Amino acid sequence: MRTDIDERANRAGNGRMTTNIVIVGGGQAGAWIARSAREAGFQGTVTLLGDEPHLPYERPPLSKAGLLGTGAAYSPVFEREDYEKLDIRFEAGKRVIEIERPNRKVVCADGSQYPYDRLALATGGRARHPVFPGSDLPGVLTLRTVEDAAAIASRMREGGHAVIVGGGWIGLEAAAAALQRGMSVTLLESAERLCARSLPPFMSDFLLGAHLGHGVRVITRTSLSSIRAAEGGQLIATLATGAQDIEPADLVVLGVGLAPDVELAVRAGLHVDNGIVVDETGATSDPEIFAAGDVASLPLSWQQDRLRLESWANAQNQGIAVGRTMAGEPVRYDDLPWFWSDQYDMNIQMVGLFAPGRQEVLRGDPSMQRFSLFQLEEGRIVAAASVNAARDLKRARQLIKDAKVVDANALADSTIPINRLSLV
Ligand SMILES: Cc1cc2nc3c(=O)[nH]c(=O)nc-3n(C[C@H](O)[C@H](O)[C@H](O)COP(=O)(O)OP(=O)(O)OC[C@H]3O[C@@H](n4cnc5c(N)ncnc54)[C@H](O)[C@@H]3O)c2cc1C
């Protein structure tokens, strides 16, 4: 039986053959779209256009090994030979500035043009850089690219001081890295608690305790009002909440979120609402244009509201689904959000989405930095976060998918192996 999705996926240009797939955005999602379209058997040309001067690369190492100096910041998604083997034309340094939908082509800043039958937008986003007095001083930095990571790492020095603005994932990883590089660290967060958008209060409190325990000075409910330059390239930060003493800093990292790169889509008249709005196959309001990764606003079957996910797993897996769909092998993308972060000696993982007002079950021992927190609805696990307990999280992922009722008391008992929980 042909479904609605099959119809949409196979209707390439009013019955025209799809011979040209063009992908704008040479990041993780773009690379996976290109590869998956080819691996799904697409025979036409696949062109991947990226404005950075590199092969598509993974960003998680930027705030981990890249800042710690323990490994390479640059980790390509695929090697150059892989693109050659798959006959994917990858062009670096190509900024697409226009989508001409009536003529089905994209136009680059250098004047070059690429015709498409099907187009994917995998443009990700830019790190937000708020504007305030001194926000453009050298040493006030954001973290999104391999160059950003190198600039931040070059200002880290033993005995120095780093001010990190933003107590979200990037801010916390940057704080941990600076501290491990021998700096003192002041972390500023405008909300009441850390990672407030993605984690419940228990986990925020745990993270606060961990960072305080390592010696980070954390100030919540505050923001920067200005920065001024002092002698020797030092930066003096002033808080919007009044006179708190912040010692001169060697660097200020702004980790205050991502602005999705939607301008092309907006100018092309596509439906955009906090991200490029797509259906379950990744198709935008134009059925021949798709979007994936950080820039896409998705419908997910188990969630009422649309979501824009900023995670490695989503960029890869939605990219794979979109690549196959563009090749005519329709895929409905409906993964659970999964995210990880490494801070000090903690591997933190999260699956599902947390919300207030749900039953919470703790398993393990936070004081040993090995535990999981589960949220349940009507006896079923709907979200989980773990610290150094990857096995719990893997099982939680399966339990969320299976939607089985679990015995909350047994779940809390870490002497019962998580794989042996009785389910209803
Ligand atoms: C420092 C850092 C650490 C992270 N750590 C983790 C982690 O530990 N765990 C986790 O799950 N996730 C992590 N993430 C998130 C994850 O890396 C992102 O979700 C993922 O990179 C998104 O991939 P993407 O392809 O959608 O976007 P991007 O990686 O942003 O790629 C988009 C690309 O498109 C290019 N582009 C934009 N506009 C145009 C245009 N008009 N023309 C041509 N090219 C264009 C951009 O320059 C960019 O190269 C981290 C992100 C960062 C920045």
XYZ file of C-alpha atoms and ligand atoms in Angstrom:
477
model
C 0.000 0.000 0.000
C 1.455 3.378 -0.972
C 1.382 5.856 1.867
C 1.196 9.590 1.860
C 4.925 9.687 2.593
C 5.737 7.434 -0.386
C 3.772 9.758 -2.635
C 5.599 12.831 -1.413
C 9.002 11.162 -1.522
C 8.638 9.881 -5.043
C 7.053 12.960 -6.573
C 10.278 14.488 -7.853
C 9.373 17.679 -9.649
C 5.935 16.754 -11.003
C 7.109 13.406 -12.200
C 10.550 14.576 -13.395
C 13.473 12.314 -12.623
C 15.587 13.520 -9.715
C 19.028 13.897 -11.273
C 20.607 16.588 -9.093
C 20.680 16.607 -5.340
C 22.265 19.717 -3.854
C 22.940 20.072 -0.142
C 23.660 23.463 1.413
C 25.716 23.239 4.598
C 28.871 21.179 4.967
C 28.368 20.077 8.565
C 27.461 16.783 10.129
C 23.868 16.652 8.850
C 24.893 17.722 5.330
C 27.602 15.057 5.121
C 25.176 12.332 6.232
C 22.480 13.445 3.799
C 24.970 13.204 0.923
C 26.288 9.811 1.949
C 22.878 8.320 2.695
C 21.348 9.487 -0.590
C 24.166 7.740 -2.412
C 24.027 4.628 -0.275
C 20.274 4.425 -0.875
C 21.108 3.966 -4.539
C 20.699 7.499 -5.900
C 22.404 7.566 -9.313
C 22.407 11.281 -10.182
C 24.846 13.974 -9.041
C 25.218 14.761 -5.338
C 26.749 18.159 -4.555
C 27.553 19.283 -1.021
C 28.285 23.003 -0.565
C 29.875 24.247 2.640
C 31.064 27.753 3.476
C 33.795 26.636 5.893
C 37.259 25.900 4.486
C 37.200 22.294 5.767
C 35.619 18.944 5.072
C 32.488 18.559 7.237
C 33.591 17.878 10.802
C 32.112 16.891 14.138
C 31.750 19.653 16.687
C 31.673 17.761 20.030
C 35.503 17.478 20.209
C 35.806 21.282 19.943
C 34.734 21.827 23.544
C 36.406 18.672 24.876
C 39.781 17.480 23.532
C 40.045 20.719 21.501
C 40.061 22.938 24.599
C 41.803 20.487 26.893
C 44.614 20.040 24.401
C 44.362 16.281 24.824
C 43.512 15.496 21.215
C 42.524 16.923 17.870
C 39.770 19.512 17.772
C 39.225 18.748 14.090
C 37.546 15.407 13.460
C 36.126 15.038 9.940
C 32.785 13.251 9.603
C 34.215 11.333 6.609
C 37.624 11.362 4.959
C 38.168 12.960 1.549
C 38.478 9.505 -0.081
C 35.005 8.598 1.179
C 33.475 11.484 -0.793
C 35.476 10.410 -3.835
C 34.437 6.765 -3.492
C 30.797 7.747 -3.138
C 31.080 10.194 -6.040
C 29.960 13.119 -3.894
C 31.106 16.488 -5.127
C 32.094 18.423 -2.015
C 32.929 22.091 -2.407
C 34.432 24.018 0.495
C 34.295 27.799 0.850
C 30.951 28.075 -0.983
C 28.473 30.374 0.723
C 25.019 29.989 -0.796
C 23.234 33.337 -0.811
C 20.051 32.641 -2.742
C 17.661 29.843 -3.589
C 15.877 30.540 -6.872
C 12.905 28.245 -6.428
C 11.221 28.953 -9.801
C 14.471 28.096 -11.639
C 15.469 25.372 -9.157
C 18.973 26.560 -8.564
C 21.115 27.957 -5.775
C 23.444 30.911 -6.168
C 26.706 31.296 -4.233
C 28.451 34.456 -3.041
C 31.171 33.902 -5.678
C 28.539 33.933 -8.443
C 28.588 30.192 -9.102
C 25.215 28.497 -9.528
C 24.043 24.916 -8.980
C 20.819 23.531 -10.440
C 18.868 21.111 -8.291
C 15.911 18.804 -8.535
C 15.975 18.246 -4.828
C 17.650 20.533 -2.339
C 18.552 20.053 1.319
C 19.270 22.830 3.791
C 21.608 21.691 6.558
C 22.871 25.115 7.518
C 23.048 24.545 11.291
C 23.469 27.782 13.146
C 25.785 30.425 14.521
C 26.793 30.902 18.127
C 24.899 33.874 19.515
C 27.186 36.810 20.217
C 25.228 39.404 22.219
C 26.175 43.009 21.651
C 27.099 45.109 24.697
C 29.940 47.521 25.461
C 33.181 45.614 24.973
C 31.556 42.525 23.449
C 33.791 42.896 20.391
C 37.089 43.114 22.291
C 39.798 40.603 21.418
C 39.468 37.696 23.832
C 35.653 37.792 23.950
C 34.923 34.591 22.076
C 32.178 32.172 21.066
C 32.574 28.464 20.297
C 31.152 26.890 17.173
C 34.004 26.262 14.723
C 37.432 24.684 14.784
C 38.916 28.198 14.526
C 36.876 29.304 17.563
C 38.218 26.358 19.574
C 41.794 27.206 18.586
C 41.289 30.873 19.547
C 39.903 29.946 22.970
C 42.571 27.313 23.618
C 45.314 29.799 22.701
C 44.160 32.136 25.496
C 44.074 29.449 28.151
C 47.077 29.578 30.425
C 47.988 28.084 33.764
C 47.266 30.584 36.539
C 45.044 32.694 34.290
C 41.379 33.506 34.736
C 38.475 32.655 32.429
C 34.998 34.142 32.568
C 32.398 31.854 31.029
C 29.010 33.345 30.239
C 26.238 30.742 30.110
C 25.662 27.709 32.283
C 24.444 25.472 29.463
C 26.336 22.525 27.995
C 28.952 24.489 26.079
C 29.557 26.867 28.980
C 29.978 23.980 31.407
C 32.365 22.086 29.139
C 34.384 25.261 28.566
C 34.483 25.907 32.339
C 35.667 22.349 33.030
C 38.347 22.589 30.325
C 39.642 25.980 31.551
C 39.818 24.689 35.095
C 41.638 21.550 34.024
C 44.094 23.769 32.127
C 44.993 25.388 35.445
C 42.867 28.531 35.205
C 40.536 29.943 37.785
C 37.021 30.144 36.374
C 34.012 32.372 36.962
C 30.804 31.068 35.400
C 27.863 33.435 34.944
C 24.333 32.207 34.333
C 21.250 34.375 33.886
C 18.769 31.699 35.023
C 18.375 30.396 38.562
C 20.107 27.154 37.771
C 22.448 25.424 35.320
C 21.149 23.729 32.147
C 17.663 24.870 33.114
C 16.285 24.407 29.590
C 17.199 20.736 29.330
C 17.544 19.297 32.843
C 15.335 19.041 35.959
C 16.406 20.873 39.153
C 17.960 17.751 40.708
C 20.435 17.428 37.834
C 21.135 21.189 37.811
C 21.936 21.048 41.515
C 24.190 18.070 40.966
C 26.110 19.871 38.204
C 26.382 22.994 40.329
C 27.835 20.921 43.164
C 30.304 19.238 40.810
C 31.591 22.529 39.370
C 31.759 24.227 42.772
C 33.587 21.155 44.061
C 36.223 21.612 41.366
C 36.610 25.252 42.357
C 34.559 27.083 39.716
C 32.981 30.257 41.016
C 29.357 30.113 39.833
C 27.125 33.197 39.897
C 23.514 32.605 38.838
C 20.777 35.151 38.038
C 23.253 37.518 36.505
C 24.623 38.629 33.152
C 27.406 40.792 31.809
C 26.698 44.463 31.220
C 30.096 45.432 29.836
C 33.707 44.436 29.389
C 36.643 46.789 29.223
C 40.217 46.214 28.231
C 42.929 46.485 30.845
C 46.689 46.327 30.672
C 48.317 43.314 29.056
C 45.198 42.365 27.093
C 43.258 41.518 30.264
C 39.477 41.927 30.280
C 37.477 43.423 33.103
C 33.872 42.293 33.206
C 31.050 44.181 34.904
C 27.826 42.461 35.920
C 24.370 43.791 35.130
C 23.319 42.883 38.679
C 25.731 45.319 40.320
C 29.099 45.458 41.924
C 30.415 41.936 42.273
C 34.095 41.703 42.079
C 35.335 39.781 39.064
C 39.092 39.575 38.707
C 40.597 40.545 35.322
C 40.258 37.727 32.803
C 42.428 36.348 30.021
C 39.364 35.386 28.100
C 35.586 35.605 28.134
C 33.683 32.758 26.488
C 30.104 33.530 25.479
C 28.177 30.247 25.559
C 24.699 31.657 25.232
C 23.098 29.495 22.591
C 22.668 29.084 18.892
C 20.888 31.192 16.277
C 19.674 28.763 13.575
C 20.887 29.763 10.112
C 17.441 30.247 8.541
C 18.043 33.360 6.394
C 18.189 31.468 3.087
C 14.966 29.661 3.884
C 13.233 32.877 4.956
C 14.253 34.675 1.762
C 13.093 31.706 -0.296
C 9.647 31.976 1.313
C 9.802 28.628 3.137
C 7.863 28.196 6.361
C 10.200 29.099 9.234
C 9.298 29.128 12.915
C 12.297 28.884 15.263
C 13.936 26.733 12.561
C 12.935 25.516 9.127
C 9.610 23.756 9.555
C 9.711 20.205 8.177
C 7.351 17.223 8.136
C 8.225 13.751 9.388
C 10.247 13.030 6.223
C 12.248 16.252 6.523
C 10.365 17.987 3.669
C 9.871 21.733 4.067
C 6.828 23.683 2.863
C 8.317 23.138 -0.634
C 8.179 19.342 -1.196
C 11.428 19.385 -3.197
C 13.363 21.167 -0.439
C 14.359 19.335 2.729
C 16.057 20.388 5.967
C 17.916 18.486 8.685
C 20.091 18.974 11.743
C 20.228 21.930 14.116
C 18.311 24.152 11.683
C 15.208 21.965 11.308
C 12.052 22.233 13.397
C 10.629 18.710 13.650
C 7.370 17.026 14.482
C 7.914 13.943 16.665
C 5.078 11.492 17.296
C 5.453 11.422 21.084
C 5.717 15.189 21.509
C 2.941 17.751 21.041
C 5.093 20.704 20.107
C 7.641 20.864 17.315
C 11.259 20.654 18.387
C 14.554 21.959 17.108
C 17.214 19.624 18.447
C 20.852 20.646 18.754
C 22.599 17.322 19.094
C 25.136 15.122 17.358
C 22.757 12.138 17.202
C 19.953 14.180 15.680
C 22.244 15.749 13.052
C 23.430 12.304 12.015
C 20.201 10.318 12.183
C 17.894 12.924 10.749
C 20.530 13.503 8.056
C 20.461 9.776 7.204
C 16.655 9.747 7.058
C 16.530 12.832 4.824
C 19.246 11.494 2.507
C 17.278 8.291 1.952
C 14.026 10.110 1.447
C 15.630 12.428 -1.112
C 16.890 9.344 -2.935
C 13.325 8.041 -3.172
C 13.460 5.627 -0.230
C 11.104 7.382 2.181
C 11.934 7.368 5.868
C 9.847 8.747 8.699
C 12.253 10.197 11.274
C 11.022 9.756 14.833
C 14.082 9.195 17.040
C 14.247 9.933 20.729
C 16.526 12.877 21.556
C 19.847 11.659 22.906
C 22.705 13.879 24.045
C 25.959 13.519 25.938
C 28.496 15.822 27.555
C 31.913 15.221 29.109
C 32.950 17.378 32.062
C 35.951 16.542 34.281
C 35.707 12.781 34.781
C 31.955 12.722 34.257
C 30.226 11.337 31.215
C 26.703 12.764 31.305
C 23.998 11.416 29.024
C 20.378 12.300 28.479
C 17.536 10.644 26.591
C 14.001 11.915 26.023
C 12.844 15.313 27.181
C 12.441 16.356 30.814
C 9.391 18.293 31.981
C 8.269 19.611 35.365
C 5.700 17.840 37.513
C 6.575 14.231 36.749
C 7.472 11.408 39.130
C 11.255 11.170 39.512
C 13.231 8.075 40.468
C 16.884 8.156 41.461
C 19.073 5.105 40.946
C 22.653 5.001 42.190
C 24.690 7.388 44.255
C 25.219 11.021 43.221
C 27.943 11.410 45.867
C 29.946 8.742 43.983
C 29.217 10.500 40.673
C 27.523 7.368 39.356
C 23.743 7.541 39.119
C 20.714 8.008 36.912
C 17.594 10.094 37.297
C 14.442 8.857 35.559
C 11.214 10.727 34.930
C 8.067 8.614 34.737
C 4.570 9.268 33.493
C 1.857 6.790 34.491
C 4.578 4.349 35.480
C 6.439 4.553 32.158
C 9.904 6.066 31.782
C 9.768 9.109 29.504
C 13.166 10.744 30.124
C 16.437 9.877 31.834
C 19.813 11.430 32.590
C 22.841 9.533 33.810
C 26.263 10.348 35.182
C 28.898 7.685 34.517
C 26.072 5.166 34.109
C 25.844 4.648 30.365
C 24.314 1.180 30.763
C 21.313 2.635 32.640
C 20.812 5.134 29.899
C 20.984 2.570 27.126
C 18.316 0.509 28.879
C 16.206 3.603 29.589
C 16.208 4.376 25.906
C 14.755 0.962 25.150
C 12.219 1.214 27.977
C 11.044 4.595 26.694
C 10.594 3.135 23.216
C 8.757 0.055 24.546
C 6.500 2.244 26.747
C 6.249 -0.533 29.367
C 5.265 0.184 32.985
C 8.232 -0.314 35.322
C 8.317 -1.036 39.047
C 9.611 2.294 40.413
C 10.956 0.707 43.616
C 12.965 -1.850 41.673
C 14.192 0.874 39.324
C 15.522 2.815 42.323
C 17.336 -0.260 43.634
C 20.738 -0.356 41.991
C 21.378 -3.863 43.354
C 18.814 -5.108 40.813
C 20.431 -5.155 37.371
C 18.549 -2.755 35.149
C 18.083 -5.436 32.520
C 16.182 -7.581 35.025
C 13.459 -5.088 35.911
C 10.048 -6.625 35.646
C 7.867 -4.873 33.131
C 4.116 -4.739 32.658
C 31.375 23.105 20.769
C 30.248 22.139 20.543
C 30.180 20.973 21.291
C 29.152 20.075 21.102
N 29.100 18.952 21.871
C 28.078 18.085 21.704
C 28.006 16.905 22.513
O 28.858 16.658 23.350
N 26.970 16.055 22.307
C 26.009 16.286 21.368
O 25.064 15.482 21.236
N 26.053 17.405 20.592
C 27.064 18.296 20.739
N 27.117 19.430 19.958
C 26.047 19.678 18.979
C 26.341 19.061 17.614
O 27.680 19.196 17.282
C 25.464 19.771 16.580
O 24.129 19.460 16.923
C 25.766 19.357 15.157
O 27.049 19.770 14.797
C 24.765 19.974 14.201
O 25.116 19.639 12.902
P 24.499 20.420 11.653
O 25.081 19.763 10.444
O 23.041 20.522 11.781
O 25.029 21.913 11.768
P 26.515 22.479 11.698
O 27.455 21.524 12.287
O 26.421 23.862 12.250
O 26.815 22.563 10.138
C 26.213 23.532 9.310
C 27.224 23.956 8.280
O 26.570 24.733 7.271
C 27.364 25.861 6.960
N 26.499 26.891 6.353
C 25.574 27.653 6.971
N 24.971 28.462 6.066
C 25.525 28.191 4.865
C 25.324 28.711 3.558
N 24.416 29.658 3.307
N 26.079 28.221 2.549
C 26.994 27.247 2.771
N 27.230 26.722 4.001
C 26.491 27.193 5.027
C 27.954 26.240 8.315
O 29.077 27.076 8.207
C 28.315 24.852 8.844
O 29.564 24.446 8.359
C 28.154 20.351 20.129
C 28.209 21.532 19.377
C 29.254 22.413 19.584
C 29.300 23.695 18.780
